[in-house]
Tab-separated table of C-alpha atoms in Angstrom:
chain	number	residue	atom	x	y	z
A	259	MET	CA	-152.527	-124.890	77.201
A	260	ARG	CA	-154.465	-124.088	80.359
A	261	THR	CA	-153.542	-120.874	82.065
A	262	GLY	CA	-153.934	-119.694	85.609
A	263	ILE	CA	-153.147	-116.121	84.567
A	264	ARG	CA	-156.448	-115.080	83.066
A	265	SER	CA	-158.022	-111.699	83.647
A	266	ALA	CA	-161.016	-112.980	85.621
A	267	THR	CA	-158.861	-115.100	87.891
A	268	ALA	CA	-156.467	-112.248	88.429
A	269	LEU	CA	-159.393	-110.195	89.676
A	270	ALA	CA	-158.769	-111.997	92.949
A	271	MET	CA	-155.824	-109.770	93.667
A	272	VAL	CA	-156.226	-107.049	96.241
A	273	LEU	CA	-156.500	-103.318	96.441
A	274	ALA	CA	-153.077	-101.692	96.658
A	275	LEU	CA	-151.532	-104.916	95.385
A	276	GLY	CA	-148.037	-104.639	93.995
A	277	ALA	CA	-147.461	-105.960	90.486
A	278	PRO	CA	-145.310	-109.065	90.035
A	279	THR	CA	-142.141	-108.421	88.136
A	280	ALA	CA	-142.768	-110.954	85.376
A	281	ALA	CA	-145.384	-113.193	83.832
A	282	TRP	CA	-144.648	-116.876	83.319
A	283	ALA	CA	-145.877	-119.814	81.306
A	284	ASP	CA	-147.724	-122.774	82.767
A	285	PRO	CA	-145.872	-125.785	84.143
A	286	LYS	CA	-146.728	-129.275	83.016
A	287	PRO	CA	-149.510	-130.839	85.073
A	288	ALA	CA	-148.000	-132.597	88.055
A	289	ALA	CA	-148.392	-136.349	88.254
A	290	ASP	CA	-150.506	-137.661	91.110
A	291	HIS	CA	-147.489	-138.832	93.052
A	292	VAL	CA	-145.495	-135.632	92.576
A	293	SER	CA	-145.786	-132.696	94.929
A	294	ALA	CA	-146.933	-129.477	93.301
A	295	ARG	CA	-143.849	-127.740	94.662
A	296	ASP	CA	-141.629	-130.133	92.695
A	297	GLU	CA	-143.281	-128.977	89.478
A	298	ALA	CA	-142.440	-125.303	89.755
A	299	PRO	CA	-142.017	-123.881	86.258
A	300	ALA	CA	-138.234	-123.595	86.333
A	301	GLY	CA	-136.821	-121.700	83.371
A	302	LYS	CA	-140.203	-120.199	82.501
A	303	GLY	CA	-139.469	-116.680	83.646
A	304	VAL	CA	-140.289	-117.037	87.338
A	305	PRO	CA	-137.791	-115.053	89.436
A	306	PRO	CA	-135.241	-117.366	91.116
A	307	GLU	CA	-136.140	-116.160	94.582
A	308	LEU	CA	-139.751	-117.205	94.024
A	309	LEU	CA	-138.691	-120.602	92.718
A	310	ALA	CA	-136.628	-120.994	95.874
A	311	LEU	CA	-139.656	-120.066	97.968
A	312	GLU	CA	-141.730	-122.722	96.186
A	313	LYS	CA	-139.142	-125.432	96.737
A	314	ASN	CA	-138.916	-124.648	100.440
A	315	LEU	CA	-142.622	-124.931	101.171
A	316	HIS	CA	-143.888	-127.759	103.351
A	317	PRO	CA	-147.341	-128.727	102.077
A	318	GLN	CA	-149.449	-130.758	104.469
A	319	ARG	CA	-152.023	-133.349	103.449
A	320	GLY	CA	-154.538	-135.448	105.261
A	321	ASP	CA	-155.721	-134.114	108.618
A	322	VAL	CA	-154.520	-130.594	109.435
A	323	ARG	CA	-155.173	-128.992	112.823
A	324	ILE	CA	-156.227	-125.342	112.834
A	325	ASP	CA	-155.148	-124.348	116.324
A	326	ALA	CA	-156.945	-121.010	116.501
A	327	ALA	CA	-160.282	-122.645	115.719
A	328	LYS	CA	-159.656	-125.797	117.760
A	329	ALA	CA	-160.599	-127.679	114.626
A	330	VAL	CA	-159.211	-130.250	112.218
A	331	LEU	CA	-159.404	-129.835	108.459
A	332	HIS	CA	-159.687	-133.208	106.717
A	333	LEU	CA	-158.137	-132.739	103.271
A	334	GLY	CA	-157.368	-136.282	102.222
A	335	ASP	CA	-155.011	-136.394	99.252
A	336	ALA	CA	-157.003	-134.171	96.890
A	337	TYR	CA	-155.714	-130.919	98.384
A	338	TYR	CA	-152.731	-129.617	100.275
A	339	PHE	CA	-152.393	-127.035	103.031
A	340	LEU	CA	-149.718	-124.409	103.537
A	341	PRO	CA	-149.388	-123.337	107.201
A	342	ALA	CA	-149.764	-119.729	108.246
A	343	ASP	CA	-146.171	-118.548	107.857
A	344	GLU	CA	-145.763	-120.103	104.424
A	345	ALA	CA	-149.233	-119.018	103.314
A	346	LYS	CA	-148.387	-115.448	104.252
A	347	ARG	CA	-145.160	-115.609	102.237
A	348	VAL	CA	-147.085	-116.835	99.211
A	349	LEU	CA	-149.753	-114.178	99.636
A	350	THR	CA	-147.225	-111.383	99.976
A	351	GLN	CA	-144.146	-112.385	97.988
A	352	VAL	CA	-145.854	-114.265	95.137
A	353	TRP	CA	-149.402	-112.935	95.006
A	354	GLY	CA	-148.459	-109.399	95.960
A	355	ASN	CA	-150.525	-108.706	99.081
A	356	PRO	CA	-149.143	-106.181	101.596
A	357	PRO	CA	-147.734	-107.805	104.766
A	358	ASP	CA	-150.125	-105.993	107.081
A	359	ALA	CA	-153.038	-107.447	105.100
A	360	VAL	CA	-152.352	-111.075	105.979
A	361	THR	CA	-151.872	-111.022	109.732
A	362	ASP	CA	-154.947	-113.164	110.399
A	363	VAL	CA	-154.353	-115.769	107.691
A	364	LEU	CA	-154.121	-119.255	109.186
A	365	GLY	CA	-153.282	-121.131	106.012
A	366	LEU	CA	-153.877	-121.641	102.335
A	367	VAL	CA	-155.449	-124.669	100.651
A	368	LEU	CA	-154.698	-125.564	97.034
A	369	PRO	CA	-155.598	-128.473	94.749
A	370	LYS	CA	-152.995	-131.234	94.883
A	371	ASP	CA	-151.588	-130.522	91.401
A	372	ALA	CA	-151.535	-126.729	91.682
A	373	THR	CA	-148.396	-124.739	92.299
A	374	ILE	CA	-148.269	-121.334	93.911
A	375	PHE	CA	-147.606	-119.901	90.434
A	376	GLU	CA	-150.288	-121.675	88.431
A	377	ASN	CA	-153.693	-122.355	89.924
A	378	VAL	CA	-157.391	-122.043	89.260
A	379	TRP	CA	-158.238	-121.158	92.852
A	380	GLY	CA	-156.864	-121.081	96.347
A	381	ALA	CA	-158.767	-121.114	99.643
A	382	VAL	CA	-157.601	-118.637	102.271
A	383	VAL	CA	-158.275	-119.966	105.769
A	384	THR	CA	-159.202	-117.584	108.578
A	385	TYR	CA	-161.019	-117.801	111.890
A	386	ARG	CA	-162.983	-115.142	113.725
A	387	ASP	CA	-164.134	-115.264	117.318
A	388	THR	CA	-167.499	-113.812	116.344
A	389	GLY	CA	-169.547	-115.295	119.132
A	390	HIS	CA	-172.002	-118.131	118.643
A	391	VAL	CA	-173.947	-117.718	115.387
A	392	SER	CA	-177.467	-119.075	115.861
A	393	ASP	CA	-178.960	-121.310	113.182
A	394	ALA	CA	-182.369	-121.335	114.827
A	395	ASP	CA	-183.985	-119.602	111.857
A	396	ALA	CA	-182.059	-121.500	109.177
A	397	ASN	CA	-185.247	-122.608	107.414
A	398	GLY	CA	-186.779	-119.153	107.463
A	399	GLN	CA	-184.073	-117.159	105.733
A	400	ASP	CA	-185.047	-115.167	102.656
A	401	TYR	CA	-181.817	-115.025	100.710
A	402	ASN	CA	-183.481	-113.321	97.755
A	403	LYS	CA	-184.069	-110.379	100.075
A	404	VAL	CA	-180.461	-110.577	101.212
A	405	LEU	CA	-179.412	-110.421	97.563
A	406	ALA	CA	-181.658	-107.419	96.978
A	407	ASP	CA	-180.203	-105.684	100.023
A	408	MET	CA	-176.691	-106.369	98.779
A	409	ARG	CA	-177.585	-104.686	95.494
A	410	SER	CA	-179.277	-101.713	97.120
A	411	GLY	CA	-176.257	-99.428	97.048
A	412	GLU	CA	-174.833	-100.655	93.771
A	413	ALA	CA	-176.212	-97.967	91.432
A	414	ALA	CA	-175.009	-95.069	93.553
A	415	ASP	CA	-171.648	-96.690	94.136
A	416	ASN	CA	-171.115	-97.404	90.444
A	417	ALA	CA	-172.113	-93.852	89.536
A	418	GLU	CA	-169.416	-92.619	91.884
A	419	ARG	CA	-166.892	-95.100	90.484
A	420	ARG	CA	-167.699	-94.034	86.912
A	421	GLU	CA	-167.394	-90.353	87.822
A	422	LYS	CA	-163.934	-91.020	89.172
A	423	GLY	CA	-162.958	-92.975	86.084
A	424	TYR	CA	-163.102	-96.451	87.622
A	425	GLN	CA	-164.754	-99.574	86.296
A	426	THR	CA	-168.211	-100.416	87.535
A	427	ILE	CA	-168.950	-103.657	89.378
A	428	THR	CA	-172.229	-105.541	89.145
A	429	LEU	CA	-173.527	-108.288	91.352
A	430	VAL	CA	-175.081	-110.593	88.751
A	431	GLY	CA	-176.635	-112.934	91.307
A	432	TRP	CA	-176.057	-116.135	93.169
A	433	ALA	CA	-173.748	-118.594	91.455
A	434	GLN	CA	-174.961	-120.838	94.251
A	435	ALA	CA	-177.727	-119.697	96.569
A	436	PRO	CA	-176.832	-119.931	100.256
A	437	SER	CA	-177.411	-123.369	101.728
A	438	TYR	CA	-176.974	-124.542	105.286
A	439	ASP	CA	-176.158	-128.078	106.405
A	440	ALA	CA	-177.419	-128.500	109.951
A	441	ALA	CA	-175.421	-131.705	110.467
A	442	SER	CA	-172.032	-130.151	109.702
A	443	HIS	CA	-173.088	-126.599	110.649
A	444	SER	CA	-171.693	-125.363	107.358
A	445	LEU	CA	-172.980	-122.445	105.319
A	446	ILE	CA	-171.982	-122.215	101.659
A	447	TRP	CA	-172.813	-119.635	99.015
A	448	ALA	CA	-171.338	-118.172	95.857
A	449	ARG	CA	-171.699	-114.907	93.988
A	450	GLU	CA	-171.284	-114.080	90.324
A	451	LEU	CA	-169.886	-110.628	89.660
A	452	ALA	CA	-169.257	-108.691	86.488
A	453	GLY	CA	-166.679	-106.004	85.916
A	454	GLU	CA	-167.364	-103.399	83.270
A	455	GLY	CA	-165.723	-104.472	80.031
A	456	GLU	CA	-164.590	-107.826	81.432
A	457	PRO	CA	-165.684	-110.716	79.164
A	458	VAL	CA	-165.475	-113.345	81.892
A	459	HIS	CA	-167.405	-112.982	85.139
A	460	THR	CA	-165.831	-113.530	88.518
A	461	LEU	CA	-166.878	-116.330	90.864
A	462	ASN	CA	-166.639	-115.926	94.633
A	463	TYR	CA	-167.268	-118.950	96.856
A	464	ASP	CA	-167.668	-118.661	100.612
A	465	VAL	CA	-167.559	-121.591	103.031
A	466	ARG	CA	-168.309	-120.924	106.693
A	467	LEU	CA	-168.007	-123.607	109.380
A	468	LEU	CA	-169.707	-122.722	112.660
A	469	GLY	CA	-168.102	-123.636	115.955
A	470	ARG	CA	-168.994	-122.980	119.565
A	471	THR	CA	-168.124	-119.298	119.554
A	472	GLY	CA	-166.558	-118.601	116.189
A	473	VAL	CA	-166.557	-119.123	112.455
A	474	LEU	CA	-163.876	-120.886	110.416
A	475	SER	CA	-163.795	-119.509	106.880
A	476	LEU	CA	-162.473	-120.797	103.577
A	477	ASN	CA	-162.736	-118.200	100.826
A	478	MET	CA	-162.183	-118.974	97.153
A	479	ILE	CA	-162.237	-116.968	93.956
A	480	ALA	CA	-162.015	-118.005	90.321
A	481	SER	CA	-163.665	-117.237	87.007
A	482	MET	CA	-167.197	-118.418	86.271
A	483	ASP	CA	-165.956	-120.994	83.786
A	484	SER	CA	-164.394	-122.813	86.747
A	485	LEU	CA	-167.734	-123.050	88.559
A	486	ALA	CA	-168.011	-126.837	88.539
A	487	GLN	CA	-164.511	-127.367	89.892
A	488	VAL	CA	-164.779	-124.756	92.616
A	489	ARG	CA	-168.277	-125.903	93.581
A	490	GLY	CA	-166.917	-129.400	94.126
A	491	ALA	CA	-164.129	-128.103	96.335
A	492	ALA	CA	-166.538	-125.939	98.341
A	493	ALA	CA	-168.848	-128.896	98.920
A	494	THR	CA	-165.891	-130.947	100.114
A	495	PHE	CA	-164.751	-128.243	102.512
A	496	GLY	CA	-168.283	-127.906	103.867
A	497	GLY	CA	-168.006	-131.390	105.321
A	498	ALA	CA	-164.278	-131.497	105.929
A	499	VAL	CA	-163.993	-129.785	109.313
A	500	THR	CA	-164.293	-131.315	112.767
A	501	PHE	CA	-164.229	-129.036	115.786
A	502	GLU	CA	-162.555	-130.548	118.801
A	503	LYS	CA	-164.406	-131.532	121.953
A	504	GLY	CA	-165.385	-128.426	123.860
A	505	ALA	CA	-165.303	-126.267	120.709
A	506	THR	CA	-168.160	-127.841	118.735
A	507	TYR	CA	-171.360	-126.069	117.870
A	508	ALA	CA	-173.224	-128.301	120.311
A	509	ASP	CA	-170.900	-127.250	123.162
A	510	TYR	CA	-172.322	-123.728	123.179
A	511	ASP	CA	-173.408	-122.544	126.627
A	512	SER	CA	-175.689	-119.529	126.472
A	513	SER	CA	-174.987	-118.708	130.112
A	514	THR	CA	-171.269	-118.196	129.595
A	515	ASP	CA	-170.475	-117.908	125.879
A	516	LYS	CA	-170.503	-114.847	123.693
A	517	THR	CA	-173.329	-114.699	121.150
A	518	ALA	CA	-173.121	-113.065	117.726
A	519	GLU	CA	-175.546	-110.246	117.008
A	520	TYR	CA	-176.569	-111.784	113.689
A	521	GLY	CA	-177.626	-115.150	112.296
A	522	LEU	CA	-176.974	-116.987	109.049
A	523	ALA	CA	-178.330	-114.217	106.843
A	524	GLY	CA	-175.988	-111.805	108.591
A	525	LEU	CA	-173.025	-113.996	107.698
A	526	VAL	CA	-174.048	-113.970	104.034
A	527	ALA	CA	-174.759	-110.240	104.003
A	528	GLY	CA	-171.510	-109.382	105.713
A	529	GLY	CA	-171.236	-110.080	109.415
A	530	ALA	CA	-167.980	-111.752	110.338
A	531	ALA	CA	-166.916	-112.005	106.708
A	532	VAL	CA	-166.813	-108.234	106.390
A	533	ALA	CA	-164.770	-108.005	109.571
A	534	VAL	CA	-162.345	-110.584	108.184
A	535	ALA	CA	-161.985	-108.777	104.874
A	536	GLN	CA	-161.544	-105.390	106.479
A	537	LYS	CA	-158.840	-106.808	108.717
A	538	LEU	CA	-157.086	-108.785	106.005
A	539	GLY	CA	-157.434	-106.403	103.130
A	540	LEU	CA	-157.581	-109.520	100.925
A	541	LEU	CA	-160.596	-108.565	98.900
A	542	ALA	CA	-161.233	-108.247	95.250
A	543	ILE	CA	-164.522	-106.421	95.564
A	544	VAL	CA	-166.125	-104.620	98.446
A	545	LEU	CA	-168.860	-102.378	97.144
A	546	LYS	CA	-169.705	-99.230	99.033
A	547	PHE	CA	-172.150	-101.142	101.210
A	548	GLY	CA	-169.390	-103.520	102.220
A	549	LYS	CA	-171.053	-106.796	101.354
A	550	LEU	CA	-169.094	-108.487	98.558
A	551	ILE	CA	-166.111	-110.382	99.898
A	552	LEU	CA	-163.565	-111.911	97.554
A	553	ILE	CA	-160.264	-113.322	98.716
A	554	GLY	CA	-157.091	-113.172	96.621
A	555	VAL	CA	-155.970	-116.090	94.499
A	556	ALA	CA	-153.806	-115.434	91.474
A	557	ALA	CA	-151.259	-113.069	90.039
A	558	GLY	CA	-149.338	-112.664	86.843
A	559	GLY	CA	-147.726	-109.908	84.876
A	560	ALA	CA	-147.789	-106.152	84.628
A	561	ALA	CA	-150.476	-106.175	81.947
A	562	VAL	CA	-152.835	-108.137	84.164
A	563	TRP	CA	-152.013	-105.852	87.055
A	564	ALA	CA	-152.986	-102.817	84.982
A	565	ALA	CA	-156.394	-104.350	84.350
A	566	VAL	CA	-156.796	-105.205	88.020
A	567	LYS	CA	-156.001	-101.651	89.059
A	568	ARG	CA	-158.643	-100.325	86.668
A	569	PHE	CA	-161.216	-102.826	87.924
A	570	PHE	CA	-160.765	-102.123	91.605
A	571	GLY	CA	-160.225	-98.406	91.510
A	572	GLY	CA	-156.480	-98.636	91.998
A	573	GLY	CA	-155.885	-96.986	88.641
A	574	ARG	CA	-157.597	-94.810	86.074
A	575	ARG	CA	-158.914	-96.013	82.762
A	576	ASP	CA	-156.330	-93.971	80.893
A	577	GLU	CA	-153.501	-95.935	82.486
A	578	ASP	CA	-151.781	-98.903	80.891
A	579	THR	CA	-154.091	-101.240	79.039
A	580	ILE	CA	-153.773	-104.883	78.095
């Protein structure tokens, strides 16, 4: 039986996250013609109020307009979108994020057969009015140096974490090196991260779509054994956004529009993504140098929560163990 409540996937939960009240078993895979919300695992230990929340969601498919970004997300029938209000309810009431952490969330994208209780990944949609991010030096970026810079504070930070009794966190490397598509103005990269004592590494995928004066973001997290599936979704999202006339990358006017103080490497190293994570609080890992952004995806059970608290510094190693 496949489970969406594995330790590595649960690492997507956030700092200060509240533990769910119960764990639950997996539902049967939904048939292609059945909405994921109709396959909620009734009778499997999910609290009734959460089952009611699931049944009252209004998933959207096909073309979905993201008003804040003046963009359209083309999902087809392979994924579904939960609008901002419903996404925030899922993130807070089901996945345990604090309400003040989700104020900027514009929606949540899930695979067509996933429920809000059982999933491999979810993509949190946000938009930041960062200013126009130049891609003029796209071919000259040294992402190996960016990776080295991201690791530069790791030893000191982990020494501090260990001294305080917290698990250490290691940036293993790129799960997918940053790549930029000049036609779609999309930047995609993925990181592999290891938590001390965790047998399965964590996968963080970032998709950034550049518009006239801002960046539309889709952030996903899973375990490394889901790399192929998440990579496919990230590639799809990279080409699935159309900015409306007047808001496209080509509409930028240097004489009137705000310009970001960083380029593509800045986005990978932090830039707008750090600002998003700091605002949202939806991060699994932000090392001391503030560069590793992971957005929340899964939840499940007090035992998992205990491990998450140890991993992210929310609890000591001598607390509850799995």
